[in-house]
Every structure is written in C-alpha cells, then in structure tokens.
Amino acid sequence: MKIVIIGGVAGGASAAARARRLSEEAEIIVLERGPHPSFANCGLPYYIGGEISSRDKLLVAPVAMLRQRHRLDVRVRSEVTQIDRDNQTVTVHDLDSGKTYIESYDKLIIATGASPFRPPIPGIESSWIMELRDLGDADRMHEAATARAKQAVIVGAGFIGIEVAENLVRRGMHVTIVELADQILPPWDREMAIPIEAHLRKHGVDIRLNESVQAFEETEHGLTVQLQSGETLSADFAVVSIGVRPESQLAADAGIECGERGGIRTNAQMQTNDPNVYAVGDVCEVSCFVSKATVQIPLAGPANRQGRIAADHIFGRMSAYRGTQSSAVVGAFEMTAAMTGLSEKLLNRAALNYEKVYIHPSDHAGYYPGATQMTLKLLFDPQDGAILGAQCVGTNGVDKRIDVLAIAIQAGMTVYDLEEVELCYAPQYGHAKDPINMAGFVASGVLRGDQPIVHLDTLHPSTRDEPFLLDVRTEQEFAAGHIPGATNIPLEALRERTGELPVDKKIVAYCQVGQRGYMATRILIQRGYEAANLSGGYRLWSNSMIDRAD
Ligand code: FAD
C-alpha cells in the first residue's frame, strides 16, 4: 500500500502517524509545502507574545522524528500542483530545486487546510499587512513586535484576532481591533461576548465595532489604516484575521466534489467522491453535529480526528466522523470564553426551537479562597430537553464546564440528565452541586413549569407587555443600581408585603444572579400570582448595558 498525503500539519500528520501504527509495511509519503511538518499553529500567538519563549517548542514533531520514529517519507518544501486521478499520481514541485516530478499513490489523503482570507481592500498587498497561519508568518510578526513596532491594527475579532491582540499587548504594543460586526467573537451570542470585550478594553485594547477598513496606505514607517467612519489609524503593521477559506482548488481541478463554500465533500470515513482519495481537516466541509447542516468549521480537534479516521478506513477499519460540534475555547488575559454546540444566533438562523437559561455560579465553593464567578448559558430543546449548545465566560473553570457539556451533547443527553451527573468535588475545585448540575436544575425547572422564566429581550420597551418588575435584592443592592421601573421588595420581606403587588399583572422577579428571583417566583406562584423569574438576573442586564465608549 502506498499512501500519499498532501499537507503535513494537523490532519495530514495525524493520518500519517495513524497509518504507520496500523501498517509497518505501507509506504507513506507526506508532501508539505512549508519548511516544517506538524508544527503547532495554535501556539503561534503565544510565541509572538513571549509566553512560549522557544520557537523549537512549536515544532511538535520535527522532520527527523517523523522519519526515524515513524518511518515516514516526509518531504518538506514540496508543493503538490496537480492530482491525476485516472493515473493515480500527483505532480510535486520541489520548491528548493525548482524541479517537478510525478509520484504515484494507491490512496491519496488531501490535508491542505485553509488559507486566511484577504479581502480586496486597496493597499492590502503591503508587506506591513500580515496574517497568521504558519511559522513564517509568526516569525515576521515576532520580529516586528520585538523590534521597533509600537502599534498594530488587527482586522477581525475572531479567535485568532483576539489571541494576537492579547499577545501584542503583552509585548507592550498599542492594539486596535476593527470588527465589522456589533460584537467580538461574531459566532457567539453577543451578551456572552461582552464580558470578554470589556476585559480586553480594560487591558488597553481599543476595539472598534460596526467598523471596517476602507484602505491601507504605506507610510515611511508603517501604515495608515483608513476606516469607514472616516477616521485614520496609524500602525506599524496590521494583521488581517477575518476567516479562512479551504485550500481546495487542487482537489476541485481534479474533479473532486466540493461544496458551496469550497470545502471538499466526504463521507463519514473522510472518503471523497473518488474512493481512492480522502480529505481531512480544514479543507473539508463537515456536518454540524447538532443541526446536521453542512458547515465549514476550522478546528484542530476535528482535523486530528479526521486524519485518524481516514487512515483507519484505508486499513479496513470502519471508524466514522460524527460531525463537528464547534467546541472551542479562547483566552484573553485572565479571562476564558468557551462554547460547544450551537449558539442562540445559529439556532435562530437554523430556525430551530430552543429555550435558554443563564446561571452565574462561582467556579468553586465560595467559602474556599479564590472563587470567581462565571456566566453559563445553556440552550436546549423545549420539548425533550436535549442539550443544543452552551457558552461560558469567566476566569476559572470555564473550559471544564464546557467540556462536560460537549460530551453531554455528543451523548445525546438532556437537561434532566445534567441534574443527575456526578462530577468530582472538593471545595477548591467545584461545588457539591456543580454549575453543570445547577444548569440542569434550572433548565429542568423551566421545562417542568416549576420555574417560569422571562428573558431580557422580552423586557425591551418595544415588545414588553408591561409586567410588574420586582427587584427582590436588598435595599442596598437596589440603591447601587437596578433595572429602570423596578420596585424593590427584598426577598426576606416578600411574604409579608405581597399586598403591595398588583393582582392583574404578571410579576417578573429578579435578583443579582437568579437564585433569589427563583425563590420569589415560587412564593408568588403558590400565592396565586402569575410570576416569572428574569433569567440571568441583574448581572446579565448590567453586562448587556456595559458602556462601549472608550
Ligand atoms: P493545516 O494545519 O493548515 O495544514 C495544512 C498544510 O497543508 C499546511 O502546512 C500547508 O502548507 C500544506 N499545504 C497546502 N497546500 C499544499 C499543497 N498543494 N502541497 C503541499 N502542501 C500543501 N484550532 C483549535 O482548535 N484551537 C486553537 O487554539 C487554534 N488556534 C489557532 C491559532 C492559529 C494562529 C491558527 C492559524 C489556527 C488555529 N487553530 C486552532 C486552527 C487549527 O490550527 C486548524 O484547524 C488545523 O491546523 C487544521 O489542520 P489541517 O491539517 O486541516 O490544516
């Protein structure tokens, strides 16, 4: 068996290593255009910022290791320029010698990844405009950030834009992020992205939302960046990180079927329309695990798993790719944001029914030093309680909760299951009733009718049916800030003061995070009032009110 793999980083290297483990006899050739196979793309921003101080650490599996330990025929600086499916060959351009040769295959794996999208903005070809995909890009940015550069403009506030922003700030640079959407992390729900946005601003990152770049112009010392609003920014360099496009032209030219967004179509074994050709990683389109829609989601975990699956299938094992869940995590200084499954935005776009709850638990027992608060949003099916998605933002324990929910989604679990999951506990790590259980209690309470809730968006003046807004926090908390129009009756006094409440109006109770509001709702419902708890409480309301002015 002769296997040729095009692209030797996440998906390609994973396929190659798995193939070797399954067959000592196979001839495995890895053709990589760049100078390094198997480098850590995900670590590049942290090398630029200095957190990873040694560049060598980014070379996860250097050529020598792949050749000696795995006996892979790894050829770097080798670009495949053509696939001939009839003759089962590829044309390889040796970028060092300039020579071209033909290599035959029994099975071909395309793992060419995705390349950063460069919008057709005037001046974009300047050498001071960078993107971050490989070590060469990282070297350039590292050199600029450690030499003379003082200010940078980052176009796009996705994961890579945010990671680069953090790391350039760590290098002492002034960073401006320009984002077309009205929020950072555009696939997220806005209210869950706001705390991270506020935190980045706190660390000096200048974030311009609803804004775009009209033109770049080179100056003697760098660039001017002309914004749509009319403002002009100066920068030593700019980083464009507005998404990636699958590098599938090579495949398309060979008649391999691609989808509307350019990703290569495969079956669950990562086989293309040609049974001798597989495709893995960012170059593929995938099905969303939750909605089953066809999507293009570039993530390292899926690329690695798909590489394994393709190799398995070549050697007769029927492992299957289950779809991509979009489990992702991003750090910004001390804060973390993580998500899995669909966001509310994407559920709306897919026209799927959902209900949502918000909780604001601490990451571990409040009595143990160092507890920090997080916000967890859980999205679920209002009929059967199936978990559809979750987002979490906070300082500690965020990734752990989203990882648990990612498994819950894949296992087809419901919010009722979350009430019962048993997670490890000691006060410095979590709660006897972990935030995962709490999210389950709240969501199940909503579905059982024990805990009617309303959402902030329904309180918007244009849509509200004028409920009576009842703030059940203490007088001091109320005085420090409350939702306009609310009446304050502290929870402790509520039983004695129900006579002050209108009987002909729905009562929406709220507290800081939702717990006292829930208690108030239970008291009122049992006394015959129509009552509901404001999901997410005052904290969510005040988060969404954060002044975005600089
Ligand atoms: P790649 O890893 O991009 O590898 C494709 C390789 O194919 C490239 O090296 C390219 O040179 C080579 N190639 C392309 N065309 C040819 C050709 N014709 N001939 C020969 N070789 C070719 N994902 C996460 O899940 N978490 C993270 O924290 C994260 N952080 C990231 C940070 C950065 C800065 C970047 C750039 C990406 C990050 N990602 C992250 C995304 C993740 O790295 C990708 O999803 C993953 O690397 C995709 O693997 P792949 O094998 O499909 O493609």
Coordinates of C-alpha atoms and ligand atoms in Angstrom, one line a residue:
M1 CA 0.0 0.0 0.0
K2 CA 1.4 3.4 -1.0
I3 CA -0.2 6.4 0.7
V4 CA 0.5 9.9 -0.3
I5 CA -0.6 12.7 2.0
I6 CA -0.7 16.3 0.8
G7 CA -0.2 18.7 3.8
G8 CA 1.8 17.6 6.8
V9 CA 0.4 19.5 9.8
A10 CA -2.7 18.7 11.9
G11 CA -4.8 16.4 9.7
G12 CA -2.0 15.2 7.5
A13 CA 0.4 14.3 10.3
S14 CA -2.3 12.6 12.3
A15 CA -3.3 10.5 9.3
A16 CA 0.4 9.6 8.6
A17 CA 1.1 8.6 12.2
R18 CA -2.1 6.5 12.5
A19 CA -1.4 4.8 9.1
R20 CA 2.1 3.8 10.3
R21 CA 0.7 2.4 13.6
L22 CA -1.7 0.3 11.5
S23 CA 0.8 -0.9 9.0
E24 CA 4.5 -1.4 9.2
E25 CA 4.6 -2.3 5.5
A26 CA 2.9 0.7 4.0
E27 CA 4.9 3.3 2.1
I28 CA 3.7 6.6 3.5
I29 CA 4.8 9.9 1.8
V30 CA 4.0 13.2 3.3
L31 CA 4.3 16.2 1.0
E32 CA 4.4 19.5 2.8
R33 CA 4.7 22.9 1.0
G34 CA 6.2 24.6 4.1
P35 CA 9.6 24.1 5.7
H36 CA 8.1 22.3 8.7
P37 CA 5.5 19.5 9.1
S38 CA 3.5 19.1 12.3
F39 CA 4.0 22.5 13.8
A40 CA 1.8 24.0 16.5
N41 CA -0.4 26.5 14.6
C42 CA -2.4 27.0 17.8
G43 CA 0.7 28.1 19.7
L44 CA 1.8 30.7 17.2
P45 CA 0.2 33.7 19.0
Y46 CA 1.9 32.7 22.3
Y47 CA 5.3 32.6 20.7
I48 CA 4.7 36.1 19.3
G49 CA 3.7 37.3 22.8
G50 CA 6.7 35.6 24.5
E51 CA 4.7 33.1 26.6
I52 CA 6.3 30.3 24.5
S53 CA 9.8 31.5 24.5
S54 CA 11.5 28.9 22.4
R55 CA 10.5 28.6 18.7
D56 CA 11.6 25.0 18.7
K57 CA 8.8 24.1 21.1
L58 CA 6.4 24.8 18.2
L59 CA 7.9 22.0 16.2
V60 CA 5.8 19.3 17.7
A61 CA 7.1 16.5 15.5
P62 CA 10.2 17.6 13.6
V63 CA 11.1 16.0 10.3
A64 CA 13.8 13.9 11.8
M65 CA 11.4 12.4 14.4
L66 CA 8.8 11.6 11.7
R67 CA 11.4 10.0 9.6
Q68 CA 13.1 8.0 12.3
R69 CA 10.4 7.1 14.8
H70 CA 7.5 6.7 12.3
R71 CA 9.5 5.9 9.2
L72 CA 7.5 8.4 7.2
D73 CA 8.9 9.7 3.9
V74 CA 8.4 13.4 4.8
R75 CA 9.3 15.8 2.1
V76 CA 9.1 19.5 3.1
R77 CA 9.1 22.4 0.7
S78 CA 7.3 20.1 -1.7
E79 CA 4.1 21.5 -3.2
V80 CA 1.6 19.3 -5.0
T81 CA 0.5 21.2 -8.1
Q82 CA -1.8 18.6 -9.7
I83 CA -3.7 15.4 -9.0
D84 CA -4.2 13.0 -11.8
R85 CA -7.0 10.6 -10.6
D86 CA -7.0 8.5 -13.7
N87 CA -3.4 7.5 -13.3
Q88 CA -3.4 7.9 -9.5
T89 CA -0.5 10.3 -9.4
V90 CA 0.3 13.7 -8.1
T91 CA 2.7 16.3 -9.6
V92 CA 5.2 17.6 -7.0
H93 CA 7.1 20.8 -7.3
D94 CA 10.3 20.7 -5.2
L95 CA 10.5 24.4 -4.1
D96 CA 14.2 24.2 -3.3
S97 CA 15.5 22.6 -6.5
G98 CA 12.7 24.0 -8.7
K99 CA 12.3 20.6 -10.2
T100 CA 8.9 18.9 -10.8
Y101 CA 8.3 15.1 -10.5
I102 CA 5.4 12.7 -10.5
E103 CA 4.5 10.5 -7.5
S104 CA 2.1 7.6 -7.7
Y105 CA -0.4 6.6 -5.0
D106 CA -2.7 3.8 -4.1
K107 CA -4.5 6.1 -1.6
L108 CA -4.3 9.8 -1.5
I109 CA -5.2 12.0 1.6
I110 CA -5.7 15.7 1.0
A111 CA -5.0 17.7 4.1
T112 CA -4.2 21.1 2.7
G113 CA -6.0 23.1 5.3
A114 CA -7.5 26.6 4.8
S115 CA -5.8 29.8 4.0
P116 CA -6.5 33.2 5.5
F117 CA -9.0 35.3 3.5
R118 CA -7.5 38.5 2.2
P119 CA -10.3 41.0 1.3
P120 CA -9.8 43.1 -1.8
I121 CA -9.1 46.3 0.1
P122 CA -6.9 48.9 -1.6
G123 CA -3.3 48.6 -0.2
I124 CA -3.8 45.1 1.1
E125 CA -0.7 43.9 -0.7
S126 CA 1.6 45.9 1.6
S127 CA 4.3 43.9 3.3
W128 CA 3.2 45.5 6.6
I129 CA -0.1 43.7 6.4
M130 CA 0.3 40.2 7.9
E131 CA -1.8 37.2 8.5
L132 CA -1.0 34.3 10.9
R133 CA -1.1 30.8 9.6
D134 CA 2.4 29.4 9.7
L135 CA 5.8 29.7 11.4
G136 CA 7.0 32.1 8.7
D137 CA 4.1 34.4 9.5
A138 CA 4.8 34.1 13.2
D139 CA 8.5 34.9 12.6
R140 CA 7.6 38.1 10.8
M141 CA 5.2 39.2 13.5
H142 CA 7.6 38.2 16.3
E143 CA 10.4 40.2 14.7
A144 CA 8.2 43.3 14.2
A145 CA 6.7 43.1 17.7
T146 CA 10.1 42.6 19.4
A147 CA 12.0 45.2 17.4
R148 CA 10.5 48.6 16.8
A149 CA 6.8 48.2 16.5
K150 CA 4.6 50.2 18.9
Q151 CA 1.1 49.9 17.5
A152 CA -0.8 47.4 15.4
V153 CA -4.3 47.2 13.9
I154 CA -6.0 43.9 13.8
V155 CA -8.8 43.4 11.4
G156 CA -11.3 40.8 12.7
A157 CA -12.2 40.0 16.3
G158 CA -12.4 36.2 16.0
F159 CA -10.3 33.8 18.0
I160 CA -7.1 34.5 16.2
G161 CA -7.6 38.2 16.2
I162 CA -8.2 38.2 20.0
E163 CA -5.2 35.9 20.7
V164 CA -2.9 38.1 18.6
A165 CA -4.3 41.2 20.3
E166 CA -3.5 39.8 23.7
N167 CA 0.0 38.8 22.8
L168 CA 0.9 42.1 21.1
V169 CA -0.3 43.9 24.2
R170 CA 1.9 41.6 26.2
R171 CA 4.8 42.9 24.0
G172 CA 3.9 46.4 25.1
M173 CA 2.1 47.4 21.9
H174 CA -1.0 49.5 21.5
V175 CA -3.6 47.4 19.7
T176 CA -6.7 48.4 17.9
I177 CA -9.2 45.7 16.7
V178 CA -11.5 46.7 13.9
E179 CA -14.6 44.4 13.6
L180 CA -17.4 44.7 11.1
A181 CA -20.0 43.0 13.5
D182 CA -21.5 44.7 16.5
Q183 CA -19.6 42.3 18.8
I184 CA -16.3 40.5 19.1
L185 CA -16.4 36.7 18.5
P186 CA -19.1 37.0 15.9
P187 CA -20.5 33.4 16.0
W188 CA -21.2 33.8 19.7
D189 CA -24.2 35.3 21.4
R190 CA -23.5 39.0 22.0
E191 CA -24.3 39.1 25.7
M192 CA -21.7 36.3 26.3
A193 CA -19.0 38.0 24.3
I194 CA -19.5 41.4 26.1
P195 CA -17.5 40.4 29.3
I196 CA -14.5 39.4 27.2
E197 CA -14.8 42.5 25.2
A198 CA -14.9 44.6 28.4
H199 CA -11.9 42.7 29.7
L200 CA -9.9 43.3 26.6
R201 CA -10.7 47.0 26.8
K202 CA -9.6 47.0 30.4
H203 CA -6.2 45.8 29.2
G204 CA -6.0 48.7 26.8
V205 CA -7.2 47.0 23.6
D206 CA -9.0 49.6 21.5
I207 CA -12.0 47.8 20.0
R208 CA -13.9 49.4 17.1
L209 CA -17.2 47.6 16.4
N210 CA -19.5 48.1 13.4
E211 CA -16.4 49.3 11.6
S212 CA -14.4 48.3 8.6
V213 CA -11.2 49.1 6.8
Q214 CA -11.6 51.1 3.6
A215 CA -7.9 51.3 2.6
F216 CA -4.4 50.7 3.8
E217 CA -1.6 53.1 2.8
E218 CA 2.1 52.6 3.3
T219 CA 4.0 55.4 5.0
E220 CA 7.6 55.9 5.7
H221 CA 7.4 53.9 9.0
G222 CA 4.4 51.6 8.5
L223 CA 0.8 52.1 7.5
T224 CA -2.2 54.3 7.8
V225 CA -5.5 52.4 8.1
Q226 CA -8.5 54.3 6.8
L227 CA -11.7 53.3 8.5
Q228 CA -15.2 53.5 7.0
S229 CA -16.2 56.0 9.7
G230 CA -13.7 58.4 8.2
E231 CA -11.1 58.0 11.0
T232 CA -7.5 57.2 10.1
L233 CA -5.3 55.0 12.3
S234 CA -1.5 54.7 12.3
A235 CA 0.1 51.4 12.7
D236 CA 3.5 49.8 12.4
F237 CA 1.7 46.8 10.9
A238 CA -1.7 45.3 10.5
V239 CA -3.0 41.8 11.0
V240 CA -5.9 40.5 8.9
S241 CA -7.8 37.7 10.6
I242 CA -11.3 37.7 9.1
G243 CA -11.6 34.0 8.5
V244 CA -10.2 31.3 6.3
R245 CA -11.1 29.6 3.0
P246 CA -10.5 25.9 2.3
E247 CA -7.4 25.3 0.1
S248 CA -9.4 23.0 -2.2
Q249 CA -8.6 24.3 -5.7
L250 CA -6.1 21.5 -6.3
A251 CA -8.9 19.0 -5.5
A252 CA -11.6 20.9 -7.4
D253 CA -9.3 21.0 -10.5
A254 CA -9.1 17.2 -10.3
G255 CA -12.8 16.8 -10.3
I256 CA -13.2 16.1 -6.6
E257 CA -16.5 17.3 -5.4
C258 CA -16.6 20.4 -3.3
G259 CA -19.5 22.2 -1.5
E260 CA -20.8 25.7 -1.9
R261 CA -18.3 27.2 0.5
G262 CA -15.4 25.4 -1.3
G263 CA -14.9 22.6 1.3
I264 CA -14.3 19.1 -0.1
R265 CA -17.3 16.8 0.3
T266 CA -16.6 13.5 2.1
N267 CA -18.5 10.6 3.7
A268 CA -18.2 9.7 7.3
Q269 CA -15.0 7.8 6.6
M270 CA -13.5 11.0 5.0
Q271 CA -13.6 9.5 1.5
T272 CA -14.3 11.9 -1.3
N273 CA -16.3 11.1 -4.5
D274 CA -13.2 9.2 -5.6
P275 CA -12.9 6.2 -3.3
N276 CA -9.1 6.3 -3.5
V277 CA -9.0 9.9 -2.4
Y278 CA -9.6 11.1 1.2
A279 CA -9.8 14.6 2.6
V280 CA -9.4 15.7 6.2
G281 CA -9.2 18.9 8.2
D282 CA -10.0 22.5 7.4
V283 CA -10.2 21.7 3.7
C284 CA -13.3 19.6 4.2
E285 CA -16.9 20.6 4.7
V286 CA -18.4 18.8 7.7
S287 CA -21.9 18.3 9.1
C288 CA -22.8 20.2 12.3
F289 CA -23.3 17.6 15.0
V290 CA -26.4 19.4 16.3
S291 CA -28.2 20.8 13.3
K292 CA -26.8 18.4 10.7
A293 CA -26.3 21.3 8.4
T294 CA -23.3 21.4 6.2
V295 CA -20.7 23.8 7.6
Q296 CA -17.1 24.8 7.4
I297 CA -15.5 24.9 10.8
P298 CA -11.7 25.1 11.1
L299 CA -10.6 23.5 14.3
A300 CA -7.6 21.4 15.3
G301 CA -9.5 18.6 17.1
P302 CA -11.7 17.7 14.1
A303 CA -8.7 17.8 11.8
N304 CA -6.7 15.4 14.0
R305 CA -9.7 13.0 14.5
Q306 CA -10.5 13.0 10.7
G307 CA -6.8 12.2 9.9
R308 CA -7.1 9.1 12.2
I309 CA -10.4 8.1 10.6
A310 CA -9.1 8.3 7.0
A311 CA -6.1 6.1 8.0
D312 CA -8.4 3.7 9.7
H313 CA -10.6 3.3 6.7
I314 CA -7.6 2.8 4.4
F315 CA -6.7 -0.2 6.5
G316 CA -10.3 -1.6 6.7
R317 CA -11.5 -0.1 10.0
M318 CA -14.9 1.5 9.8
S319 CA -14.5 4.4 12.3
A320 CA -16.7 7.3 11.4
Y321 CA -16.7 11.0 11.8
R322 CA -19.7 12.1 13.9
G323 CA -19.8 15.7 12.8
T324 CA -18.3 18.9 14.3
Q325 CA -19.7 20.3 17.5
S326 CA -17.8 23.6 17.3
S327 CA -16.3 23.1 20.8
A328 CA -13.9 26.0 21.2
V329 CA -12.1 28.0 23.8
V330 CA -10.3 31.3 23.8
G331 CA -8.3 33.1 26.5
A332 CA -8.0 36.8 26.8
F333 CA -5.6 37.8 29.6
E334 CA -7.1 36.3 32.8
M335 CA -10.5 35.5 31.2
T336 CA -11.7 32.5 29.3
A337 CA -14.6 32.0 26.9
A338 CA -15.7 28.6 25.7
M339 CA -18.6 27.2 23.7
T340 CA -19.9 24.0 22.3
G341 CA -22.8 23.2 20.0
L342 CA -25.0 25.9 18.6
S343 CA -25.2 29.5 19.8
E344 CA -28.7 31.2 20.0
K345 CA -27.7 33.1 17.0
L346 CA -27.1 29.9 15.0
L347 CA -30.2 28.3 16.3
N348 CA -32.2 31.2 15.1
R349 CA -30.5 31.1 11.7
A350 CA -31.3 27.3 11.5
A351 CA -34.9 28.1 12.6
L352 CA -34.7 25.5 15.4
N353 CA -36.8 25.7 18.5
Y354 CA -34.9 26.3 21.7
E355 CA -35.1 27.6 25.3
K356 CA -32.3 29.1 27.2
V357 CA -31.2 29.7 30.8
Y358 CA -28.3 31.7 32.3
I359 CA -26.6 31.0 35.6
H360 CA -23.8 32.8 37.3
P361 CA -22.1 30.3 39.7
S362 CA -18.7 30.5 41.2
D363 CA -16.1 28.1 39.8
H364 CA -15.6 26.5 43.3
A365 CA -17.2 26.8 46.7
G366 CA -17.5 30.4 47.7
Y367 CA -16.1 29.8 51.2
Y368 CA -12.8 28.5 49.8
P369 CA -10.4 31.3 48.8
G370 CA -10.1 32.4 45.3
A371 CA -13.6 31.6 44.0
T372 CA -14.5 33.6 40.8
Q373 CA -17.9 34.0 39.1
M374 CA -18.7 32.7 35.7
T375 CA -21.7 33.1 33.4
L376 CA -23.0 29.9 31.8
K377 CA -25.7 29.9 29.1
L378 CA -27.4 26.7 28.3
L379 CA -29.5 26.2 25.2
F380 CA -31.9 23.2 25.0
D381 CA -34.8 21.8 23.2
P382 CA -38.1 23.0 24.8
Q383 CA -39.8 19.7 24.0
D384 CA -37.5 17.0 25.2
G385 CA -34.7 18.9 26.9
A386 CA -31.9 17.8 24.6
I387 CA -28.9 20.0 25.0
L388 CA -28.2 22.1 21.9
G389 CA -25.4 24.3 22.9
A390 CA -23.6 26.1 25.7
Q391 CA -21.4 29.1 26.2
C392 CA -19.5 30.0 29.3
V393 CA -17.3 33.0 30.2
G394 CA -15.3 33.7 33.4
T395 CA -11.9 33.4 34.9
N396 CA -11.6 29.8 36.2
G397 CA -13.3 26.5 35.5
V398 CA -14.9 27.7 32.2
D399 CA -13.3 25.1 29.9
K400 CA -14.1 22.3 32.3
R401 CA -17.8 23.1 32.3
I402 CA -17.9 23.4 28.5
D403 CA -16.0 20.1 28.1
V404 CA -18.6 18.3 30.2
L405 CA -21.4 19.8 28.2
A406 CA -19.6 18.9 24.9
I407 CA -19.7 15.3 26.0
A408 CA -23.3 15.6 27.1
I409 CA -24.3 16.9 23.6
Q410 CA -22.4 14.1 21.9
A411 CA -24.0 11.5 24.2
G412 CA -27.5 12.9 23.3
M413 CA -28.1 13.9 27.0
T414 CA -30.9 16.2 28.2
V415 CA -31.1 18.8 30.8
Y416 CA -32.7 16.2 33.1
D417 CA -29.5 14.2 32.8
L418 CA -27.5 17.2 33.9
E419 CA -29.4 17.2 37.2
E420 CA -28.0 13.7 37.8
V421 CA -24.4 13.8 36.5
E422 CA -21.9 13.1 39.2
L423 CA -18.8 15.2 39.0
C424 CA -15.8 15.2 41.2
Y425 CA -15.9 17.7 44.1
A426 CA -13.7 19.2 46.8
P427 CA -14.2 22.9 47.7
Q428 CA -11.1 24.2 45.9
Y429 CA -12.3 22.6 42.6
G430 CA -16.1 22.9 42.4
H431 CA -19.4 22.6 44.2
A432 CA -21.3 19.6 45.7
K433 CA -23.9 20.9 43.3
D434 CA -21.6 21.7 40.3
P435 CA -22.6 24.5 37.9
I436 CA -23.4 21.7 35.5
N437 CA -26.0 20.3 37.9
M438 CA -27.3 23.8 38.6
A439 CA -27.7 24.5 34.9
G440 CA -29.7 21.1 34.8
F441 CA -31.8 22.1 37.8
V442 CA -32.7 25.5 36.4
A443 CA -33.4 24.2 32.8
S444 CA -35.4 21.2 34.1
G445 CA -37.3 23.5 36.4
V446 CA -38.2 25.7 33.4
L447 CA -39.4 22.7 31.4
R448 CA -41.4 21.2 34.4
G449 CA -43.1 24.5 34.9
D450 CA -41.7 24.9 38.4
Q451 CA -39.7 27.9 37.4
P452 CA -41.3 30.1 34.7
I453 CA -38.7 32.5 33.3
V454 CA -38.7 35.5 31.1
H455 CA -35.7 36.8 29.1
L456 CA -34.3 40.3 29.0
D457 CA -35.1 40.6 25.3
T458 CA -38.8 40.4 26.1
L459 CA -38.4 43.3 28.5
H460 CA -37.4 45.6 25.8
P461 CA -39.8 48.5 25.8
S462 CA -40.9 47.8 22.2
T463 CA -42.0 44.3 23.0
R464 CA -42.9 44.2 26.7
D465 CA -46.3 43.6 27.8
E466 CA -45.7 45.8 30.8
P467 CA -45.1 43.3 33.5
F468 CA -44.6 44.4 37.1
L469 CA -40.8 44.3 37.6
L470 CA -39.9 43.2 41.1
D471 CA -36.4 43.6 42.4
V472 CA -36.0 41.2 45.4
R473 CA -32.5 42.1 46.3
T474 CA -31.6 44.1 49.4
E475 CA -32.3 47.8 49.6
Q476 CA -28.5 48.5 49.4
E477 CA -28.2 46.4 46.2
F478 CA -31.2 48.2 44.8
A479 CA -29.8 51.6 45.6
A480 CA -26.5 50.7 44.0
G481 CA -28.3 50.1 40.6
H482 CA -31.4 48.5 39.3
I483 CA -33.4 48.0 36.2
P484 CA -35.4 51.1 35.4
G485 CA -39.0 50.9 36.5
A486 CA -38.4 48.1 39.1
T487 CA -40.0 48.1 42.5
N488 CA -37.8 46.8 45.4
I489 CA -39.2 44.4 47.9
P490 CA -36.3 42.3 49.4
L491 CA -36.9 38.6 49.3
E492 CA -36.8 38.4 53.1
A493 CA -39.8 40.8 53.3
L494 CA -41.8 39.5 50.3
R495 CA -44.1 37.1 52.2
E496 CA -45.4 40.0 54.4
R497 CA -45.6 42.5 51.6
T498 CA -47.4 40.7 48.8
G499 CA -50.3 43.0 49.3
E500 CA -48.2 45.7 47.6
L501 CA -48.2 43.7 44.4
P502 CA -50.7 44.2 41.6
V503 CA -53.0 41.2 41.1
D504 CA -53.8 42.0 37.5
K505 CA -50.3 42.0 36.1
K506 CA -47.6 39.4 35.5
I507 CA -44.8 39.8 38.0
V508 CA -41.3 39.5 36.8
A509 CA -38.9 39.0 39.8
Y510 CA -35.2 39.4 39.5
C511 CA -32.2 39.4 41.8
Q512 CA -28.5 39.5 41.2
V513 CA -28.0 36.1 39.5
G514 CA -31.3 34.4 39.5
Q515 CA -31.5 32.4 42.8
R516 CA -33.5 34.8 44.9
G517 CA -35.6 35.6 41.9
Y518 CA -36.4 31.9 41.7
M519 CA -37.3 31.8 45.4
A520 CA -39.6 34.9 44.9
T521 CA -41.3 33.3 41.9
R522 CA -42.0 30.1 44.0
I523 CA -43.5 32.2 46.8
L524 CA -45.7 34.2 44.4
I525 CA -46.9 31.3 42.3
Q526 CA -48.0 29.5 45.4
R527 CA -50.0 32.6 46.4
G528 CA -51.8 32.7 43.1
Y529 CA -49.8 35.3 41.3
E530 CA -48.7 34.9 37.7
A531 CA -44.9 35.2 38.2
A532 CA -41.7 34.5 36.4
N533 CA -38.0 34.9 37.1
L534 CA -35.8 37.1 35.0
S535 CA -33.2 34.6 33.6
G536 CA -29.7 35.8 34.2
G537 CA -30.9 38.4 36.7
Y538 CA -29.5 41.9 37.2
R539 CA -26.0 40.7 36.4
L540 CA -26.9 39.8 32.8
W541 CA -28.8 43.0 32.5
S542 CA -25.9 45.1 33.6
N543 CA -23.5 43.1 31.4
S544 CA -25.5 44.0 28.4
M545 CA -25.5 47.6 29.5
I546 CA -21.7 47.9 29.6
D547 CA -20.8 51.2 28.1
R548 CA -18.9 50.5 25.0
A549 CA -17.5 54.0 24.8
D550 CA -13.7 54.1 25.1
Ligands
FAD1 P1 -3.2 22.9 8.4 O1 -2.8 22.6 9.8 O2 -3.4 24.3 8.0 O3 -2.2 22.2 7.5 C1 -2.3 22.2 6.1 C2 -0.9 22.1 5.5 O4 -1.0 21.8 4.1 C3 -0.2 23.4 5.5 O5 1.0 23.3 6.3 C4 0.1 23.8 4.1 O6 1.4 24.3 3.9 C5 0.0 22.4 3.4 N1 -0.4 22.5 2.0 C6 -1.4 23.2 1.5 N2 -1.5 23.0 0.2 C7 -0.5 22.2 -0.2 C8 0.0 21.7 -1.4 N3 -0.6 21.9 -2.5 N4 1.0 20.9 -1.4 C9 1.7 20.6 -0.2 N5 1.3 21.1 1.0 C10 0.2 21.9 1.0 N6 -7.8 25.4 16.3 C11 -8.2 25.0 17.6 O7 -9.0 24.0 17.6 N7 -7.8 25.6 18.7 C12 -6.9 26.6 18.7 O8 -6.5 27.2 19.7 C13 -6.5 27.1 17.4 N8 -5.6 28.2 17.3 C14 -5.2 28.5 16.1 C15 -4.3 29.6 16.0 C16 -3.8 30.0 14.8 C17 -2.8 31.1 14.7 C18 -4.1 29.3 13.6 C19 -3.6 29.7 12.3 C20 -5.0 28.2 13.7 C21 -5.5 27.9 14.9 N9 -6.5 26.8 15.0 C22 -6.9 26.4 16.3 C23 -7.0 26.1 13.8 C24 -6.2 24.8 13.6 O9 -4.8 25.1 13.6 C25 -6.6 24.2 12.3 O10 -7.9 24.0 12.3 C26 -5.8 23.0 12.0 O11 -4.4 23.2 11.9 C27 -6.3 22.4 10.6 O12 -5.5 21.3 10.3 P2 -5.3 20.9 8.7 O13 -4.4 19.8 8.7 O14 -6.6 20.8 8.1 O15 -4.6 22.2 8.1

